[in-house]
């Protein structure tokens, strides 16, 4: 009798173990997509763009397209986050995010396994060596409309030679979509980007190894007198912490009275946003200051959210001229008092979703970003380019 019970117990355990393994097997990128398709319904933008516009069927068709792409990609495990990001990008809301940072880049991110002939790099205007700071990749045309960015060298030991750093696909409209791994392993998807002027927009990767579009602000707030005609203010962040709000208050108290030249440059490059309240003192002062004739606002592809709202507020002033490149495009929606957050069932990808409409009229900026009045190139210092534009205007 005891033997019978033991056999039955063992059978039940085997069934349980096998069931566990079968569950593990189906926990793939397609299952993650199914989970994300349910979680995305909690976003404010899903309600306004899908439910209210009766686009549920269209969104479901888009999901099937993504499923097909996942199924046909032999590297879909590594690029899964990118496909999930591509899926939710159907909804124009850059505040909706899904991400994960792999614990081990060396095993999670694949190597490029095909032969590489550096002598026979295609002269297609896209292939070639690209730089991003101390990192270097070779962009290789793998198939007709697909390029892989393969690591050549990096200042990080995690990124060994031949690791795949990015994948670039040419779209039917002539633009590109990009799956790019950041140095920490975070994967980021972008669509409708361009490869021109020896640079992949909007990224740091460029052939000349120049970064005039970038600004690593050393301080949170910077004032500088550039020359007898130009003042400069750099704002690194708009984060609304108690310490930063106090720092901002002290900075404006000490420096606003110095703004007495004809031209003012406000540098918002790399400013990812926070709260517009942090810049209220500056905006109020500029309205009263009639000695300033022109206000140049510098933006780049990392200027986002509240920093973009500040840019648009400044644009209401006839003296304001926006310069640089398109901003990030995170304007229509926000997190209100709190974002919706969740994790997916399988790989535990983190999801952050919008909970509030900031301004329904800002849809034209979402993903596209704010377009500058003057585009600045990557061949010389941006401040010097602004001074040249100013001299030509007057």
Coordinates of C-alpha atoms in Angstrom, one line a residue:
X1 CA 0.0 0.0 0.0
X2 CA 2.8 2.3 1.0
X3 CA 4.6 1.5 -2.3
X4 CA 1.5 2.4 -4.3
X5 CA 1.2 5.7 -2.5
X6 CA 4.9 6.5 -3.1
X7 CA 4.5 5.7 -6.8
X8 CA 1.5 8.0 -7.1
X9 CA 3.3 10.8 -5.2
X10 CA 6.3 10.5 -7.5
X11 CA 4.0 10.6 -10.6
X12 CA 2.3 13.7 -9.3
X13 CA 5.7 15.3 -8.7
X14 CA 6.8 14.4 -12.2
X15 CA 3.7 15.9 -13.7
X16 CA 4.2 19.1 -11.6
X17 CA 7.8 19.3 -12.7
X18 CA 7.0 18.7 -16.4
X19 CA 4.2 21.3 -16.2
X20 CA 6.6 23.7 -14.7
X21 CA 9.1 23.1 -17.6
X22 CA 6.3 23.4 -20.2
X23 CA 5.3 26.7 -18.6
X24 CA 8.9 27.9 -18.8
X25 CA 9.2 26.9 -22.5
X26 CA 6.3 29.1 -23.6
X27 CA 7.6 32.1 -21.7
X28 CA 9.0 33.8 -24.8
X29 CA 8.8 37.2 -26.5
X30 CA 5.3 36.4 -28.0
X31 CA 4.0 35.8 -24.5
X32 CA 5.6 39.0 -23.3
X33 CA 3.8 40.8 -26.2
X34 CA 0.5 39.3 -25.1
X35 CA 1.1 40.5 -21.6
X36 CA 2.1 44.0 -22.7
X37 CA -1.0 44.2 -24.9
X38 CA -3.1 43.9 -21.7
X39 CA -1.0 46.2 -19.6
X40 CA -0.9 49.0 -22.1
X41 CA -4.7 49.4 -21.6
X42 CA -3.9 51.2 -18.4
X43 CA -2.2 54.1 -20.2
X44 CA -4.2 57.3 -20.5
X45 CA -3.1 57.5 -24.2
X46 CA -4.6 54.1 -24.9
X47 CA -7.9 55.3 -23.7
X48 CA -7.7 58.5 -25.8
X49 CA -6.1 57.1 -29.0
X50 CA -7.4 53.6 -29.2
X51 CA -10.7 53.3 -27.3
X52 CA -12.1 56.8 -28.1
X53 CA -10.9 56.6 -31.7
X54 CA -12.3 53.0 -32.1
X55 CA -8.9 51.7 -33.2
X56 CA -9.0 48.4 -31.3
X57 CA -9.0 46.3 -34.5
X58 CA -6.2 48.4 -36.1
X59 CA -4.2 48.0 -32.9
X60 CA -4.8 44.2 -32.9
X61 CA -3.6 44.0 -36.6
X62 CA -0.5 45.9 -35.6
X63 CA 0.1 43.4 -32.9
X64 CA 0.0 40.6 -35.5
X65 CA 2.6 42.4 -37.6
X66 CA 4.9 42.6 -34.5
X67 CA 4.3 38.9 -33.8
X68 CA 5.3 38.1 -37.4
X69 CA 8.5 40.2 -37.0
X70 CA 9.4 38.5 -33.7
X71 CA 8.9 35.0 -35.2
X72 CA 11.1 35.8 -38.1
X73 CA 14.0 37.3 -36.1
X74 CA 16.5 34.6 -35.0
X75 CA 17.8 37.1 -32.4
X76 CA 14.3 38.0 -31.1
X77 CA 15.3 37.1 -27.5
X78 CA 18.0 39.7 -27.4
X79 CA 15.8 42.3 -29.2
X80 CA 12.5 41.5 -27.5
X81 CA 12.3 44.7 -25.5
X82 CA 12.7 46.6 -28.8
X83 CA 9.8 44.8 -30.4
X84 CA 7.7 45.5 -27.3
X85 CA 8.6 49.2 -27.5
X86 CA 7.8 49.1 -31.2
X87 CA 4.4 47.7 -30.5
X88 CA 3.4 50.4 -28.0
X89 CA 4.8 53.1 -30.2
X90 CA 1.6 52.7 -32.3
X91 CA 0.2 54.9 -29.6
X92 CA 1.8 58.3 -29.9
X93 CA 3.0 58.7 -26.3
X94 CA 6.6 58.7 -25.4
X95 CA 5.9 58.7 -21.7
X96 CA 4.8 55.0 -22.2
X97 CA 8.0 53.0 -21.6
X98 CA 9.0 49.4 -21.3
X99 CA 12.6 48.4 -20.4
X100 CA 15.0 46.0 -18.7
X101 CA 18.7 46.1 -18.1
X102 CA 20.3 42.7 -18.5
X103 CA 22.4 41.6 -15.5
X104 CA 25.0 40.0 -17.8
X105 CA 25.7 41.7 -21.2
X106 CA 28.3 39.2 -22.2
X107 CA 25.7 36.3 -22.3
X108 CA 22.5 38.2 -23.1
X109 CA 23.6 40.2 -26.1
X110 CA 24.8 38.1 -29.1
X111 CA 27.9 38.4 -31.2
X112 CA 27.9 39.0 -34.9
X113 CA 28.9 35.6 -36.3
X114 CA 29.3 36.3 -40.0
X115 CA 32.7 37.0 -41.6
X116 CA 33.7 40.7 -41.5
X117 CA 35.8 42.1 -44.3
X118 CA 36.8 45.6 -43.3
X119 CA 38.4 46.2 -46.7
X120 CA 35.1 45.7 -48.6
X121 CA 32.8 48.0 -46.6
X122 CA 29.9 49.0 -48.8
X123 CA 30.0 52.6 -50.1
X124 CA 26.2 53.1 -49.5
X125 CA 26.5 56.2 -47.4
X126 CA 25.4 54.3 -44.3
X127 CA 28.0 51.5 -43.7
X128 CA 31.3 52.3 -42.0
X129 CA 32.9 53.2 -38.7
X130 CA 30.9 55.2 -36.2
X131 CA 31.9 56.7 -32.9
X132 CA 30.1 57.5 -29.7
X133 CA 32.5 59.0 -27.2
X134 CA 35.1 56.3 -26.5
X135 CA 33.2 53.6 -28.3
X136 CA 33.5 52.5 -31.9
X137 CA 31.3 50.3 -34.0
X138 CA 31.4 49.0 -37.6
X139 CA 28.0 49.4 -39.3
X140 CA 27.7 46.4 -41.7
X141 CA 25.0 45.9 -44.3
X142 CA 23.9 42.4 -43.4
X143 CA 20.9 42.0 -45.7
X144 CA 19.3 44.3 -48.3
X145 CA 17.7 46.6 -45.8
X146 CA 19.3 45.7 -42.5
X147 CA 22.6 46.9 -41.0
X148 CA 24.2 45.7 -37.8
X149 CA 26.4 47.9 -35.6
X150 CA 29.2 45.6 -34.5
X151 CA 31.5 46.5 -31.6
X152 CA 35.1 47.4 -32.6
X153 CA 36.2 48.9 -29.3
X154 CA 34.7 50.2 -26.0
X155 CA 35.9 51.7 -22.7
X156 CA 33.7 49.1 -21.0
X157 CA 34.9 45.6 -20.6
X158 CA 31.4 44.3 -21.0
X159 CA 31.3 45.3 -24.6
X160 CA 33.7 42.9 -26.3
X161 CA 34.7 43.0 -30.0
X162 CA 32.0 41.6 -32.3
X163 CA 29.1 42.2 -29.8
X164 CA 26.0 43.5 -31.7
X165 CA 25.4 47.1 -30.4
X166 CA 22.6 48.1 -32.7
X167 CA 20.3 47.0 -35.6
X168 CA 19.2 49.4 -38.3
X169 CA 16.3 48.6 -40.7
X170 CA 15.4 50.7 -43.7
X171 CA 11.6 51.4 -43.8
X172 CA 9.4 51.6 -46.9
X173 CA 9.2 55.4 -46.5
X174 CA 13.0 55.7 -46.9
X175 CA 13.7 56.4 -43.2
X176 CA 15.0 53.9 -40.7
X177 CA 14.1 52.1 -37.4
X178 CA 16.7 51.5 -34.9
X179 CA 17.2 49.0 -32.1
X180 CA 20.1 50.3 -30.0
X181 CA 21.7 48.9 -26.9
X182 CA 23.1 51.6 -24.5
X183 CA 26.3 50.9 -22.7
X184 CA 24.5 49.6 -19.6
X185 CA 22.6 47.1 -21.8
X186 CA 19.3 48.9 -21.9
X187 CA 17.7 48.5 -25.4
X188 CA 15.9 51.5 -27.0
X189 CA 13.8 51.5 -30.1
X190 CA 13.3 54.5 -32.4
X191 CA 11.4 54.7 -35.7
X192 CA 11.4 57.2 -38.6
X193 CA 15.0 58.2 -37.9
X194 CA 17.5 59.4 -40.5
X195 CA 21.1 58.6 -41.4
X196 CA 22.6 61.8 -42.8
X197 CA 25.6 64.1 -42.5
X198 CA 27.6 61.2 -41.2
X199 CA 25.4 60.7 -38.2
X200 CA 22.6 58.4 -37.1
X201 CA 19.8 60.7 -35.9
X202 CA 18.9 60.8 -33.1
X203 CA 21.9 59.1 -31.4
X204 CA 25.4 60.0 -30.5
X205 CA 26.8 57.7 -33.3
X206 CA 28.6 59.6 -36.0
X207 CA 31.5 59.1 -38.4
X208 CA 33.5 62.3 -37.6
X209 CA 33.7 61.6 -33.8
X210 CA 32.3 65.1 -33.1
X211 CA 29.8 66.0 -30.4
X212 CA 28.9 69.7 -30.9
X213 CA 25.3 68.7 -30.5
X214 CA 26.0 67.4 -27.0
X215 CA 26.4 69.2 -23.7
X216 CA 27.7 67.5 -20.5
X217 CA 26.6 70.2 -18.0
X218 CA 29.1 70.2 -15.1
X219 CA 26.7 72.1 -12.8
X220 CA 22.9 72.0 -12.5
X221 CA 22.8 75.7 -13.3
X222 CA 25.5 77.8 -15.1
X223 CA 25.8 81.5 -15.8
X224 CA 28.5 82.8 -18.1
X225 CA 29.2 86.1 -19.9
X226 CA 30.4 84.9 -23.3
X227 CA 31.2 88.3 -24.9
X228 CA 30.0 91.9 -24.7
X229 CA 26.8 90.9 -26.6
X230 CA 26.0 87.5 -25.2
X231 CA 25.0 86.0 -21.9
X232 CA 24.6 82.3 -21.3
X233 CA 22.5 80.2 -18.9
X234 CA 22.8 76.4 -18.9
X235 CA 20.1 74.3 -17.1
X236 CA 21.0 70.7 -16.7
X237 CA 17.8 69.4 -15.1
X238 CA 14.3 70.5 -14.0
X239 CA 13.9 67.9 -11.4
X240 CA 11.7 69.1 -8.6
X241 CA 13.5 68.0 -5.5
X242 CA 13.7 70.2 -2.4
X243 CA 17.4 70.6 -2.8
X244 CA 17.3 71.4 -6.5
X245 CA 14.4 73.9 -6.1
X246 CA 16.5 75.7 -3.4
X247 CA 19.6 75.6 -5.7
X248 CA 17.6 77.1 -8.5
X249 CA 16.3 79.8 -6.3
X250 CA 19.8 80.7 -5.1
X251 CA 21.1 80.6 -8.7
X252 CA 18.4 83.0 -10.0
X253 CA 18.8 85.4 -7.1
X254 CA 22.5 85.6 -7.7
X255 CA 22.6 85.7 -11.5
X256 CA 19.4 87.1 -13.1
X257 CA 20.4 90.7 -12.5
X258 CA 23.5 90.0 -14.7
X259 CA 21.3 89.4 -17.8
X260 CA 21.7 92.8 -19.3
X261 CA 23.2 92.1 -22.7
X262 CA 21.4 92.2 -26.0
X263 CA 21.5 88.4 -26.5
X264 CA 20.8 85.5 -24.1
X265 CA 21.5 81.8 -24.8
X266 CA 19.5 79.3 -22.7
X267 CA 21.1 75.9 -23.0
X268 CA 18.6 73.0 -22.5
X269 CA 20.7 70.4 -24.3
X270 CA 20.3 66.9 -22.5
X271 CA 17.7 68.3 -20.1
X272 CA 15.3 65.5 -19.7
X273 CA 12.7 67.5 -17.8
X274 CA 11.1 67.4 -14.4
X275 CA 8.8 70.3 -13.4
X276 CA 8.3 73.6 -15.2
X277 CA 8.0 75.3 -11.8
X278 CA 11.7 75.2 -11.4
X279 CA 12.1 77.7 -14.3
X280 CA 9.3 80.0 -13.3
X281 CA 11.6 82.7 -11.8
X282 CA 13.6 82.8 -15.1
X283 CA 10.5 83.1 -17.2
X284 CA 9.0 85.9 -15.1
X285 CA 12.3 87.8 -15.1
X286 CA 12.6 87.6 -18.9
X287 CA 9.2 89.1 -19.4
X288 CA 10.2 92.2 -17.5
X289 CA 13.7 92.5 -18.9
X290 CA 13.5 94.7 -22.0
X291 CA 17.3 95.1 -22.4
X292 CA 17.4 91.6 -24.0
X293 CA 16.7 91.8 -27.7
X294 CA 17.0 88.1 -28.7
X295 CA 16.7 84.9 -26.6
X296 CA 18.3 81.8 -28.2
X297 CA 17.1 78.5 -26.8
X298 CA 19.4 75.5 -27.5
X299 CA 17.7 72.0 -27.7
X300 CA 18.9 68.6 -28.8
X301 CA 17.5 65.1 -29.1
X302 CA 17.8 64.6 -25.4
X303 CA 15.7 67.7 -24.5
X304 CA 12.5 66.2 -23.2
X305 CA 9.2 66.6 -21.3
X306 CA 9.2 69.6 -19.1
X307 CA 12.3 71.0 -20.8
X308 CA 10.2 71.0 -24.0
X309 CA 7.3 72.7 -22.2
X310 CA 9.7 75.5 -21.1
X311 CA 11.0 75.8 -24.7
X312 CA 7.4 76.3 -25.9
X313 CA 6.7 78.8 -23.1
X314 CA 9.8 80.8 -24.2
X315 CA 8.7 80.6 -27.8
X316 CA 5.6 82.6 -26.9
X317 CA 8.0 85.6 -26.5
X318 CA 8.7 87.2 -29.9
X319 CA 12.3 87.6 -29.0
X320 CA 12.9 83.8 -28.8
X321 CA 14.7 81.8 -31.5
X322 CA 15.0 78.1 -31.1
X323 CA 18.2 76.5 -32.3
X324 CA 19.8 73.1 -32.5
X325 CA 18.0 69.9 -33.5
X326 CA 14.6 68.3 -32.9
X327 CA 13.8 67.7 -29.3
X328 CA 12.8 64.3 -27.8
X329 CA 9.1 64.6 -28.3
X330 CA 7.5 63.9 -24.9
X331 CA 4.9 66.6 -24.6
X332 CA 1.2 65.6 -24.9
X333 CA 1.1 63.2 -22.0
X334 CA 2.6 62.9 -18.5
X335 CA 2.5 61.0 -15.3
X336 CA 0.3 63.4 -13.4
X337 CA 0.9 62.8 -9.6
X338 CA 1.9 59.2 -10.3
X339 CA 2.7 57.0 -13.2
X340 CA 1.1 53.6 -13.7
X341 CA 3.9 51.0 -13.2
X342 CA 3.9 47.2 -13.6
X343 CA 6.1 44.3 -14.7
X344 CA 5.5 41.7 -17.3
X345 CA 4.9 38.1 -16.3
X346 CA 7.8 36.3 -17.9
X347 CA 11.0 38.3 -18.0
X348 CA 9.7 40.9 -15.6
X349 CA 10.2 43.9 -18.0
X350 CA 9.3 47.1 -16.3
X351 CA 6.5 49.2 -17.7
X352 CA 5.8 52.9 -16.9
X353 CA 2.6 54.4 -18.5
X354 CA 1.1 57.8 -18.7
X355 CA -1.8 58.8 -16.5
X356 CA -2.5 62.4 -17.7
X357 CA -3.0 64.5 -20.8
X358 CA -0.8 67.6 -20.5
X359 CA -2.1 69.3 -23.6
X360 CA -4.1 67.7 -26.4
X361 CA -2.8 70.2 -28.9
X362 CA 0.8 68.9 -28.4
X363 CA 0.2 65.7 -30.4
X364 CA 2.1 67.1 -33.4
X365 CA 5.2 67.1 -31.2
X366 CA 5.0 63.6 -29.9
X367 CA 8.0 61.5 -31.1
X368 CA 8.7 64.2 -33.7
X369 CA 9.9 66.8 -31.2
X370 CA 10.0 70.6 -31.4
X371 CA 11.6 71.7 -34.6
X372 CA 14.2 74.5 -34.2
X373 CA 14.0 77.8 -36.2
X374 CA 17.6 77.2 -37.1
X375 CA 19.2 73.7 -37.4
X376 CA 22.8 73.6 -36.2
X377 CA 25.3 71.2 -37.7
X378 CA 27.9 68.9 -36.1
X379 CA 30.9 70.7 -37.6
X380 CA 31.6 73.4 -35.1
X381 CA 30.7 74.7 -31.6
X382 CA 27.0 75.5 -31.3
X383 CA 27.5 78.7 -29.4
X384 CA 29.8 80.0 -32.1
X385 CA 27.2 79.0 -34.7
X386 CA 24.5 81.0 -32.8
X387 CA 26.8 84.0 -32.7
X388 CA 27.3 83.7 -36.4
X389 CA 23.5 83.5 -37.0
X390 CA 23.0 86.5 -34.8
X391 CA 25.6 88.6 -36.7
X392 CA 24.0 87.6 -40.0
X393 CA 20.5 88.6 -38.7
X394 CA 21.6 92.0 -37.6

